[in-house]
mmCIF file of C-alpha atoms in Angstrom:
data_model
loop_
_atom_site.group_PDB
_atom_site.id
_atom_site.type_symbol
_atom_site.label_atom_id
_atom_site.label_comp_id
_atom_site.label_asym_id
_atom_site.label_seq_id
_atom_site.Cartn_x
_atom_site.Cartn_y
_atom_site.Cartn_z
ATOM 1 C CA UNK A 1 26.528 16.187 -38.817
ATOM 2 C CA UNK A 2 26.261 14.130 -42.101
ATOM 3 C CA UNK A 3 28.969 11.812 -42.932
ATOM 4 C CA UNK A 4 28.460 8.260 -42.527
ATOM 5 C CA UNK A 5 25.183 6.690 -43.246
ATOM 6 C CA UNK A 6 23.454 5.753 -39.912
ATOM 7 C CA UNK A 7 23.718 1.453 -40.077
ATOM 8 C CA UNK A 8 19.803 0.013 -39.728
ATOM 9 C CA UNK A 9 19.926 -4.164 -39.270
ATOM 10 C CA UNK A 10 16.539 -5.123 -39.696
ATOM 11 C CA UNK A 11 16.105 -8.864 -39.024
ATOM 12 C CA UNK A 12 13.103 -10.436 -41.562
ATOM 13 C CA UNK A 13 11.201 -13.180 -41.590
ATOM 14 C CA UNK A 14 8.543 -14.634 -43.795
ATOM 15 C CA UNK A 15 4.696 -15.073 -43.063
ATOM 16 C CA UNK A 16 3.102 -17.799 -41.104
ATOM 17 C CA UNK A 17 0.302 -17.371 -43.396
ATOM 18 C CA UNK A 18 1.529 -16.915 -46.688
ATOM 19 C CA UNK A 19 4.749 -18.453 -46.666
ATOM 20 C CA UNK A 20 7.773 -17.416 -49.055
ATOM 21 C CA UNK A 21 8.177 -15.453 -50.452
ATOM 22 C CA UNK A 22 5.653 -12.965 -48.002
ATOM 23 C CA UNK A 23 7.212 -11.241 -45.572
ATOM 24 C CA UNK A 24 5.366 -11.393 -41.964
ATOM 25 C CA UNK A 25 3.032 -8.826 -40.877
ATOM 26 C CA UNK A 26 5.802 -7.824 -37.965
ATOM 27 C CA UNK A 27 9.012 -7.663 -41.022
ATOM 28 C CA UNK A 28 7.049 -5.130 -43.079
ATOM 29 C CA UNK A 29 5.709 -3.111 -40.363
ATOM 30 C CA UNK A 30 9.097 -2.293 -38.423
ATOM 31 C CA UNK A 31 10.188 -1.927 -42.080
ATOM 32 C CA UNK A 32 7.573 0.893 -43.104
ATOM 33 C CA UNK A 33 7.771 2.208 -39.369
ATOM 34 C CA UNK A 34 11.314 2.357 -39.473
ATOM 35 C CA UNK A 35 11.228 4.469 -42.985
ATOM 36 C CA UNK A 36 8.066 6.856 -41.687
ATOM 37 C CA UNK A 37 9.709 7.478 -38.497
ATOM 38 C CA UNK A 38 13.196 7.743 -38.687
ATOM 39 C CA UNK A 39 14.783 7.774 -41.984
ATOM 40 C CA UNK A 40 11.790 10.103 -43.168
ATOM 41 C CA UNK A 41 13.231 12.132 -46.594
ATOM 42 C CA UNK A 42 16.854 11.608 -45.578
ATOM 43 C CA UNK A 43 17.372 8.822 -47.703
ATOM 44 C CA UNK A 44 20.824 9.475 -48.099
ATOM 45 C CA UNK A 45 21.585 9.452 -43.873
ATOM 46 C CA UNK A 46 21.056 5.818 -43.586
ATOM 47 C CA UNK A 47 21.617 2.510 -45.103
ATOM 48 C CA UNK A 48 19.809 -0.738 -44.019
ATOM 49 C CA UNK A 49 21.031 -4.356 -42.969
ATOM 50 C CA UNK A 50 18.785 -6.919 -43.212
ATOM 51 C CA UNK A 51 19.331 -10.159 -42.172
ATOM 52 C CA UNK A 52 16.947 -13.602 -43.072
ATOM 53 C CA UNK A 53 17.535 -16.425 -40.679
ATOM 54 C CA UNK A 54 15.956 -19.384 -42.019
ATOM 55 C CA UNK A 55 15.327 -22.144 -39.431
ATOM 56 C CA UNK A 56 16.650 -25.689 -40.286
ATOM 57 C CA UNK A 57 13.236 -28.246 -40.902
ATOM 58 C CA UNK A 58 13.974 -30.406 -38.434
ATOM 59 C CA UNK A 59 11.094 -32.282 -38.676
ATOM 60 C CA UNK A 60 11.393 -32.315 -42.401
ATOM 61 C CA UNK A 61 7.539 -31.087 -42.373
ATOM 62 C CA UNK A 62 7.480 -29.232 -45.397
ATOM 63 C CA UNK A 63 8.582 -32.026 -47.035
ATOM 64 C CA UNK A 64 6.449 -34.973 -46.837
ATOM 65 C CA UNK A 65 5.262 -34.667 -50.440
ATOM 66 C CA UNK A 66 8.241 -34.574 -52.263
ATOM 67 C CA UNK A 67 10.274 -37.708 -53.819
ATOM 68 C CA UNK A 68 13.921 -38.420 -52.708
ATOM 69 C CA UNK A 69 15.469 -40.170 -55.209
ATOM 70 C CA UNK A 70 19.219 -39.147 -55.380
ATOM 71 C CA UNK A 71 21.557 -37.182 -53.500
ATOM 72 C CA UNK A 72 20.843 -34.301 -55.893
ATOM 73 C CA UNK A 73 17.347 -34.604 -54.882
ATOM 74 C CA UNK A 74 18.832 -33.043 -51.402
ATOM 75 C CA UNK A 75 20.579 -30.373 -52.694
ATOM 76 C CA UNK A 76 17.525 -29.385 -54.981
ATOM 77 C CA UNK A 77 15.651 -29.091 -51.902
ATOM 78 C CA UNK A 78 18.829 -26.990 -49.933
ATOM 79 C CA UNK A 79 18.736 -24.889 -53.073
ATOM 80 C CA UNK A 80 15.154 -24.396 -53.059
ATOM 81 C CA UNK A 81 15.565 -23.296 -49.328
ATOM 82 C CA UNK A 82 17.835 -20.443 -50.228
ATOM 83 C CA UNK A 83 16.207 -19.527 -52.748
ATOM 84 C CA UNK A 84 12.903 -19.185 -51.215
ATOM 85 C CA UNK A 85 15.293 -16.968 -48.468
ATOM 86 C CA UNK A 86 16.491 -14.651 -51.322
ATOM 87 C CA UNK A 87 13.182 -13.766 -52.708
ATOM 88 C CA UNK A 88 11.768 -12.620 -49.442
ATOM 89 C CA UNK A 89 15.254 -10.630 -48.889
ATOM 90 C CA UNK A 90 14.418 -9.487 -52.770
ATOM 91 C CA UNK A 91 11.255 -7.781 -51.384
ATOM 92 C CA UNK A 92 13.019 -5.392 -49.021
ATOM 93 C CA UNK A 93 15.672 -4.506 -51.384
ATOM 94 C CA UNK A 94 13.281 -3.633 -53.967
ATOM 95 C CA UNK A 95 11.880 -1.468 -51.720
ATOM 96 C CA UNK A 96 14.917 0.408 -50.878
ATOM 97 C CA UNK A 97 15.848 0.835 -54.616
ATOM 98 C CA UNK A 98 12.627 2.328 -55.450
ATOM 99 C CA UNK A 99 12.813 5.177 -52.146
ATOM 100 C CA UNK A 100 16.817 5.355 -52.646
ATOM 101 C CA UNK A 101 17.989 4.267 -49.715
ATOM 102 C CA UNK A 102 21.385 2.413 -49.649
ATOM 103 C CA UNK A 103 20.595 -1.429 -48.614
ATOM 104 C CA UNK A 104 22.521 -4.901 -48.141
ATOM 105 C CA UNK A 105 21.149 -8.399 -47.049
ATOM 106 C CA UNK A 106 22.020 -11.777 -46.747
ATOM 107 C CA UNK A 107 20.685 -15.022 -45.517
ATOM 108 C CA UNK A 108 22.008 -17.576 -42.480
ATOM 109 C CA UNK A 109 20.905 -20.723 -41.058
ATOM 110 C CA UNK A 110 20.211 -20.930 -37.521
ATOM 111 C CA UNK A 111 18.156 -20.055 -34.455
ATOM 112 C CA UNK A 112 17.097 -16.791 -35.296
ATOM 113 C CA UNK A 113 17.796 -15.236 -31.242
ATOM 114 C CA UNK A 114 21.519 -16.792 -31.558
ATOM 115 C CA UNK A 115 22.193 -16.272 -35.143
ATOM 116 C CA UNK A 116 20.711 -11.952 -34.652
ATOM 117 C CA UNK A 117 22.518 -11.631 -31.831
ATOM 118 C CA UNK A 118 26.008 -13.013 -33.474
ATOM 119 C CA UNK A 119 25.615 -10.768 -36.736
ATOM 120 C CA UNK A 120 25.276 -7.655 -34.249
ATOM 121 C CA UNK A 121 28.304 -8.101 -32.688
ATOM 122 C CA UNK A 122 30.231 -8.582 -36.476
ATOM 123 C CA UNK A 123 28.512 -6.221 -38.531
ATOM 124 C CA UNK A 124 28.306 -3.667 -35.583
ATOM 125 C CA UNK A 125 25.447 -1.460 -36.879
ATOM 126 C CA UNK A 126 24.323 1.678 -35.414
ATOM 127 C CA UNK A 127 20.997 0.027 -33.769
ATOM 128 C CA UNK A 128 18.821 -2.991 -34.757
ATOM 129 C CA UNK A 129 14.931 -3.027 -35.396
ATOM 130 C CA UNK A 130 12.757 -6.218 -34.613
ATOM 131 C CA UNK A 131 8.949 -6.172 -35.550
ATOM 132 C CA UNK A 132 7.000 -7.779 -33.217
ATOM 133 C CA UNK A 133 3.583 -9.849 -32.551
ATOM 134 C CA UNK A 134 2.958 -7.794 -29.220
ATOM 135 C CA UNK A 135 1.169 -11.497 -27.919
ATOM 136 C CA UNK A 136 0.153 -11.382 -24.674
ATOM 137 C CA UNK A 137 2.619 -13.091 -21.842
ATOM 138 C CA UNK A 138 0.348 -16.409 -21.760
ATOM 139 C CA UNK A 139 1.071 -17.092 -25.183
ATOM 140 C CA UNK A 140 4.676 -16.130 -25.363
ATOM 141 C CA UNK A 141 5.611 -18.697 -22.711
ATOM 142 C CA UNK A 142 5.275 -21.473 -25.221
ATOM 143 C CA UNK A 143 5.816 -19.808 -28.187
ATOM 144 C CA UNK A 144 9.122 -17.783 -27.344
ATOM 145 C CA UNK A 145 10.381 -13.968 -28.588
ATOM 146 C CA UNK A 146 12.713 -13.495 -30.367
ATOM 147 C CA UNK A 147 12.498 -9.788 -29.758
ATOM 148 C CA UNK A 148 12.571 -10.073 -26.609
ATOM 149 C CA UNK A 149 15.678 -11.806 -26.279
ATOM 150 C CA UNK A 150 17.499 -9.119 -28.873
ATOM 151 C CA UNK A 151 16.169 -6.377 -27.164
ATOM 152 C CA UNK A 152 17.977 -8.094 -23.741
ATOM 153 C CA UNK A 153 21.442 -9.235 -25.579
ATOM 154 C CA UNK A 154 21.771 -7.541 -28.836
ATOM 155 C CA UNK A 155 25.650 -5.816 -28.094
ATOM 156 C CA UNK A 156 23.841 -2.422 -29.804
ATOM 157 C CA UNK A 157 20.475 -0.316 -29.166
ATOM 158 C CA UNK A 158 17.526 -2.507 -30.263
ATOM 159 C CA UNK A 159 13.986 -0.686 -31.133
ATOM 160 C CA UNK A 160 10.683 -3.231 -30.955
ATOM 161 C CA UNK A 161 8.160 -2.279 -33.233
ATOM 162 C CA UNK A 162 4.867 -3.911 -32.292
ATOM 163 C CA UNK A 163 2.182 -4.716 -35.373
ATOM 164 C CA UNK A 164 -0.742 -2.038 -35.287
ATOM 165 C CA UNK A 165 -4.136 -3.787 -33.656
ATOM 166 C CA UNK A 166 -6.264 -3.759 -37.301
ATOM 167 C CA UNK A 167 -3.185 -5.768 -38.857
ATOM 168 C CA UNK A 168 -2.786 -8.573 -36.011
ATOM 169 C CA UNK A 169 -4.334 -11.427 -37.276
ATOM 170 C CA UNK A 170 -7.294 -13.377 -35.137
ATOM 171 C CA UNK A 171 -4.416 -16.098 -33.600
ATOM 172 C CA UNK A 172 -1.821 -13.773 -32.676
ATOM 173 C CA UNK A 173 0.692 -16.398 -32.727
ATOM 174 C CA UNK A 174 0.239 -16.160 -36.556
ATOM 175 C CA UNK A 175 2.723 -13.023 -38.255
ATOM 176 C CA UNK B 1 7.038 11.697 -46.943
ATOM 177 C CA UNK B 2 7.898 15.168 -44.248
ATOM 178 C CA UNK B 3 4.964 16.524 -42.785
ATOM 179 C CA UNK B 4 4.721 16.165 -39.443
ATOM 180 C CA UNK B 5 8.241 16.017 -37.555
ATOM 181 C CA UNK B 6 8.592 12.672 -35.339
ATOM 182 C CA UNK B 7 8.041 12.991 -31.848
ATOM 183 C CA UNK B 8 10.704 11.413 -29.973
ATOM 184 C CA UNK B 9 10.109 11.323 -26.173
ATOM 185 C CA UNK B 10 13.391 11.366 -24.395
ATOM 186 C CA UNK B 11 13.211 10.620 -20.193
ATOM 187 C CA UNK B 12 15.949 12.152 -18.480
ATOM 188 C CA UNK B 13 17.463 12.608 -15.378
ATOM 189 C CA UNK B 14 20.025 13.991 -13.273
ATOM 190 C CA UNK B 15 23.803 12.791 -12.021
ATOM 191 C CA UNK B 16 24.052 10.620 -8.825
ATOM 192 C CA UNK B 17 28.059 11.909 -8.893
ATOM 193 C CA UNK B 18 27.621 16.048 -9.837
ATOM 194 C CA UNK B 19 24.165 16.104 -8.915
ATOM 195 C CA UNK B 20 21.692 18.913 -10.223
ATOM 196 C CA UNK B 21 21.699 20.503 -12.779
ATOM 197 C CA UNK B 22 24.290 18.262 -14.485
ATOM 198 C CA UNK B 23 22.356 15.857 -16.340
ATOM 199 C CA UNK B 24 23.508 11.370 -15.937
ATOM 200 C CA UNK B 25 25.693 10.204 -18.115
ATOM 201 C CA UNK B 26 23.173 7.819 -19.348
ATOM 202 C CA UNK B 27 21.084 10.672 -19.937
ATOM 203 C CA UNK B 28 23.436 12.964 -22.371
ATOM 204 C CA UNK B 29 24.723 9.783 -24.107
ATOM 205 C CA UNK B 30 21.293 8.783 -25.065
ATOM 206 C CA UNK B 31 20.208 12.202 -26.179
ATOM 207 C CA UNK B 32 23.693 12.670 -28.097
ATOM 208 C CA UNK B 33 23.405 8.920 -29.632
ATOM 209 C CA UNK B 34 19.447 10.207 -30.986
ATOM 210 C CA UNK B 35 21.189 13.287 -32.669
ATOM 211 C CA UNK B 36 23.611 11.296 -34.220
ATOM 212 C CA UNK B 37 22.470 8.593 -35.188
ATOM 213 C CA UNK B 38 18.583 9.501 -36.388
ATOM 214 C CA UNK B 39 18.193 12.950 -36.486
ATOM 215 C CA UNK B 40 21.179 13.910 -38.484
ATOM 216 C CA UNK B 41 20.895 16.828 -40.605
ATOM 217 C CA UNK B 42 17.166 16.916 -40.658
ATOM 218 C CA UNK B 43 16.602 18.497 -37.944
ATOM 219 C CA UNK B 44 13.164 19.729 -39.205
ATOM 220 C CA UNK B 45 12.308 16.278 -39.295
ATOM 221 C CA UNK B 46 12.218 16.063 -35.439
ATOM 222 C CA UNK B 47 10.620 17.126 -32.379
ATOM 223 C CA UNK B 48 11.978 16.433 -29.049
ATOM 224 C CA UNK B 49 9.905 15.605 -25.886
ATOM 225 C CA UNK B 50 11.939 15.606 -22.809
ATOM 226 C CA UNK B 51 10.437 14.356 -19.715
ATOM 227 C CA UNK B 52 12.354 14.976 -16.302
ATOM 228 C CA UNK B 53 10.788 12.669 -13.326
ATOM 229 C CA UNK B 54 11.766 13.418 -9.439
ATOM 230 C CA UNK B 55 11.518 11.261 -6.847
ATOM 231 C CA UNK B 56 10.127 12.483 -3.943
ATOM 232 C CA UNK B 57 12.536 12.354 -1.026
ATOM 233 C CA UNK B 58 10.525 10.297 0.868
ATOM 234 C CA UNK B 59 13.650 10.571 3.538
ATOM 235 C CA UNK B 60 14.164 14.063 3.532
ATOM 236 C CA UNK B 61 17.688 13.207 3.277
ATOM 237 C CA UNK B 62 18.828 16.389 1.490
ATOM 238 C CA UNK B 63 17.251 18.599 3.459
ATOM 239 C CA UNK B 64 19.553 17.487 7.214
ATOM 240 C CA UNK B 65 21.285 20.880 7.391
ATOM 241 C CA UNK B 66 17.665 23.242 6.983
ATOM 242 C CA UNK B 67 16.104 24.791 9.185
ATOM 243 C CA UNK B 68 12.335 24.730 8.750
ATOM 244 C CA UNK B 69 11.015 27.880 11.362
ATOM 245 C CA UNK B 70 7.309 28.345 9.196
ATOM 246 C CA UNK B 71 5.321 26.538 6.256
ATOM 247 C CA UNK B 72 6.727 29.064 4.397
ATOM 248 C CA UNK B 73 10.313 27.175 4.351
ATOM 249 C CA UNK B 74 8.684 23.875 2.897
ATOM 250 C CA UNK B 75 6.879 25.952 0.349
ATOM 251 C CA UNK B 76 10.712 27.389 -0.176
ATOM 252 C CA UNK B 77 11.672 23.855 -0.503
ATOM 253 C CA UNK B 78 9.392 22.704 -2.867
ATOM 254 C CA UNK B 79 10.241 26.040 -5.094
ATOM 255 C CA UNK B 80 14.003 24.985 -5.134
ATOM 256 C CA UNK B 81 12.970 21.379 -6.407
ATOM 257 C CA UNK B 82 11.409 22.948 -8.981
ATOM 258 C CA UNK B 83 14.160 25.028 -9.978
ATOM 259 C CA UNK B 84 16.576 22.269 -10.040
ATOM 260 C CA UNK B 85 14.360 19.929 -12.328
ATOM 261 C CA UNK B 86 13.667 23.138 -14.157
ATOM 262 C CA UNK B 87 17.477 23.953 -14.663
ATOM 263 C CA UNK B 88 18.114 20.167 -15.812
ATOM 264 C CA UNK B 89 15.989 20.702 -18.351
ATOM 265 C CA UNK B 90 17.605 23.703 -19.740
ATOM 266 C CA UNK B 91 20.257 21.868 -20.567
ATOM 267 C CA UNK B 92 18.621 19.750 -23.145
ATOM 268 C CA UNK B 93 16.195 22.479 -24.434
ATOM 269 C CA UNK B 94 19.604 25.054 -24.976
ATOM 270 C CA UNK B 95 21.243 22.200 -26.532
ATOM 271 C CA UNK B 96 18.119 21.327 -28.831
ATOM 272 C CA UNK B 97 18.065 25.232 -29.819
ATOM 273 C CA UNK B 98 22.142 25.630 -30.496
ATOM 274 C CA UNK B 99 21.003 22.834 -33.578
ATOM 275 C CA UNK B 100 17.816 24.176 -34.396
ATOM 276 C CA UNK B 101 15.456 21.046 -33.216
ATOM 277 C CA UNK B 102 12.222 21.460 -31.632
ATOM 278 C CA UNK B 103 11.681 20.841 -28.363
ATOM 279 C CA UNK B 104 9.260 20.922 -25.311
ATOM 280 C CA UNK B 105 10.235 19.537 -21.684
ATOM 281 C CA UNK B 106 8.017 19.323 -18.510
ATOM 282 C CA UNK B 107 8.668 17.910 -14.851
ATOM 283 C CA UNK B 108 6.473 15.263 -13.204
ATOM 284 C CA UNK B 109 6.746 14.176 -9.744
ATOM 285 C CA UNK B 110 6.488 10.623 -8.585
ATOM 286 C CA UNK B 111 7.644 6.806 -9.611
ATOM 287 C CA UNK B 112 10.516 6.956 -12.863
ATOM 288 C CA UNK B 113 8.697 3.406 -14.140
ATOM 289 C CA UNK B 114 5.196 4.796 -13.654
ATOM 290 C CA UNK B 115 5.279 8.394 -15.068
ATOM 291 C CA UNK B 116 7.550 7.413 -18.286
ATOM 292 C CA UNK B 117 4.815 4.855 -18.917
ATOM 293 C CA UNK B 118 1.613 7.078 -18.276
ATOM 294 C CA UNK B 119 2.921 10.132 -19.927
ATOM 295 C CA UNK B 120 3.349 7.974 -22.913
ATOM 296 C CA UNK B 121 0.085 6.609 -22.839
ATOM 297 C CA UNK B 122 -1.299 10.596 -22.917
ATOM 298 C CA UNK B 123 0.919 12.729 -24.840
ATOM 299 C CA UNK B 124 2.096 9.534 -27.787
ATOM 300 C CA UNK B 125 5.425 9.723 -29.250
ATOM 301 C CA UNK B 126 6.248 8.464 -32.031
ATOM 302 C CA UNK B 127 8.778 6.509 -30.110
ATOM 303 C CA UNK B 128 11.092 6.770 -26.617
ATOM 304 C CA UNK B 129 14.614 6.502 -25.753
ATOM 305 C CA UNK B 130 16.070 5.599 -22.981
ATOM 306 C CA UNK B 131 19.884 5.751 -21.013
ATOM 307 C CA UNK B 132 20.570 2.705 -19.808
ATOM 308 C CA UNK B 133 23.327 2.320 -17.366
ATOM 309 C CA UNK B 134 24.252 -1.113 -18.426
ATOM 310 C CA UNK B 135 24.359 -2.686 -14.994
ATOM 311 C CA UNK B 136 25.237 -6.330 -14.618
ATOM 312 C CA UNK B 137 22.665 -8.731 -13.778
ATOM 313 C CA UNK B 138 23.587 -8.966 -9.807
ATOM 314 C CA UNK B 139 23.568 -5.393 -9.241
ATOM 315 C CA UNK B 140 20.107 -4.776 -11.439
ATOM 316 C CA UNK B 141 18.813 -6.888 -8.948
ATOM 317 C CA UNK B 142 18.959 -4.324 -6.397
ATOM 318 C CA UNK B 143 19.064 -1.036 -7.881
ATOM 319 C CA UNK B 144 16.119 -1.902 -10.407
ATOM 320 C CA UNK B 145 16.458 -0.089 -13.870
ATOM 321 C CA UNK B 146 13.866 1.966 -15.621
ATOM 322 C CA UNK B 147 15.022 1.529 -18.928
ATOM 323 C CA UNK B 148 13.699 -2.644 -18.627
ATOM 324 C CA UNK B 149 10.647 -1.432 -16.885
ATOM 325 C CA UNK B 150 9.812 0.974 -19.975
ATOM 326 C CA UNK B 151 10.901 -1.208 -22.596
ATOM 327 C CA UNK B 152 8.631 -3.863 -21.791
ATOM 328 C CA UNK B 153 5.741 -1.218 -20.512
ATOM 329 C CA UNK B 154 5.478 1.575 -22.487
ATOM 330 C CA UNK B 155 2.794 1.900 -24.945
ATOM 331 C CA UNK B 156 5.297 2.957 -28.207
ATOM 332 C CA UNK B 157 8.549 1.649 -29.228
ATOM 333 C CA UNK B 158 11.671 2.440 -26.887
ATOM 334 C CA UNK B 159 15.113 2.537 -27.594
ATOM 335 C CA UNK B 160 17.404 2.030 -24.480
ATOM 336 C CA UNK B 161 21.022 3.099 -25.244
ATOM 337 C CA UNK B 162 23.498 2.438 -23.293
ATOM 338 C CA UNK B 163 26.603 4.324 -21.982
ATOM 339 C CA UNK B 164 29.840 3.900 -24.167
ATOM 340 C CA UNK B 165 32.631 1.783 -21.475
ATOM 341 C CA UNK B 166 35.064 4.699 -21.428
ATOM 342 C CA UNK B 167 32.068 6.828 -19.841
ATOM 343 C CA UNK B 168 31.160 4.215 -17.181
ATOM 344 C CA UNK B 169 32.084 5.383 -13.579
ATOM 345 C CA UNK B 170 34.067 2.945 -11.482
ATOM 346 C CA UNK B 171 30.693 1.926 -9.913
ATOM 347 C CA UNK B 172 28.531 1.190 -12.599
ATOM 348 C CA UNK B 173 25.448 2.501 -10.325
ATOM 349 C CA UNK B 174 26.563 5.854 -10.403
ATOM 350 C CA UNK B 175 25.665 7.539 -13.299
#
């Protein structure tokens, strides 16, 4: 029944708290959920995916402090973007080379619901995993799922895992 | 990082074409998808909690051609509902002992949506799956699925797999 390693995505995203490179609460628990429950010591049966979607600063927020003073000042700041993206992506690899499992990841631009979705249907894995803040359906009117919407248009099977209640911080919206 | 195996509650039920004891397609894909997919060789790693829900024929529909002469013949009735949930479930349990997974199964009468949900609130799996019979929008509409209900319900993360497109009868509500 071997063969094959079973094909995990696993989309990540950093912490509202921390910030890069932390992953959020709801990354690192479908993460350790995901390795307790399913690939348990069969480290050789599966390989993860994970995919970093980095939303675009429209608002250009994070970067009222800093000094434009040249073109290059610009790309500094795209660079600084990716590379924020690859250390939080560095986390999850590490992980998997320390347990042995086989791992790849990679980082894209976009609305994370869209961009999921569209890396589904052209990697194809086996099934996708989403952690999620389990908020209550007041709050998620205004602040929007994106496991929600996977779980309804992901082209493969899509597993939620919700944050235990001792790690969900006091403003749920936080992760 | 064995111990003990992951309990993986698996709702099932039986075929709207062949009716009992041949399980839905939705049914056998989802179970065969879990074996493939995450179990895998380890089948010591797993434990499999099948959960078979009848509706109550609230019409009485399949029983037009008895004859009902003494409250003996409902009691008869009730007895061969029974039988046929019980023989559905044989089919999963042989197929979990062929492999060498363990297994435990038990019946419930009463609402799909409402049982799934409850009996995961008492006996806690580590997670459930699902069939899902992939239905368009228009026709979920009126047939309702349990796989949405659970997956936004149930107290534990669910996986809803869906039938492959070559298994899909010509009406997609048949299953």
């Amino acid at each position: 029944m071997e063969g094959e390693p079973t094909r995990i995505m696993l989309a990540v995203n950093q912490s509202t708290i921390k910030g890069y490179p932390h992953a959020s609460i709801s990354s690192s628990r479908a993460f350790e959920w995901t390795l307790q429950k399913i690939v348990r010591s069969n480290t050789s049966g599966f390989k993860f995916l994970f995919l970093h979607v980095q939303v675009p600063d429209e608002d250009g927020f994070d970067d009222v402090d800093s000094i434009f003073a040249s073109p290059d000042d610009f790309k500094d700041l795209k660079q600084r973007d990716n590379a924020r993206g690859l250390q939080l992506l560095e986390f999850f690899v590490n992980r998997c080379h320390e347990i042995g499992v086989a791992c790849e990841a990679w980082l894209k631009k976009g609305d994370p619901t869209e961009v999921i979705c569209h890396e589904v249907k052209r990697v194809q894995p086996d099934f996708l995993v989403v952690g999620s803040r389990g908020i209550g359906r007041f709050k998620r009117v205004f602040v929007g799922t994106v496991s929600e919407f996977c779980a309804k248009h992901a082209e493969c099977p899509v597993i939620t895992v919700k944050r235990t209640v001792d790690e969900t911080p006091e403003d749920q919206v936080d992760d």
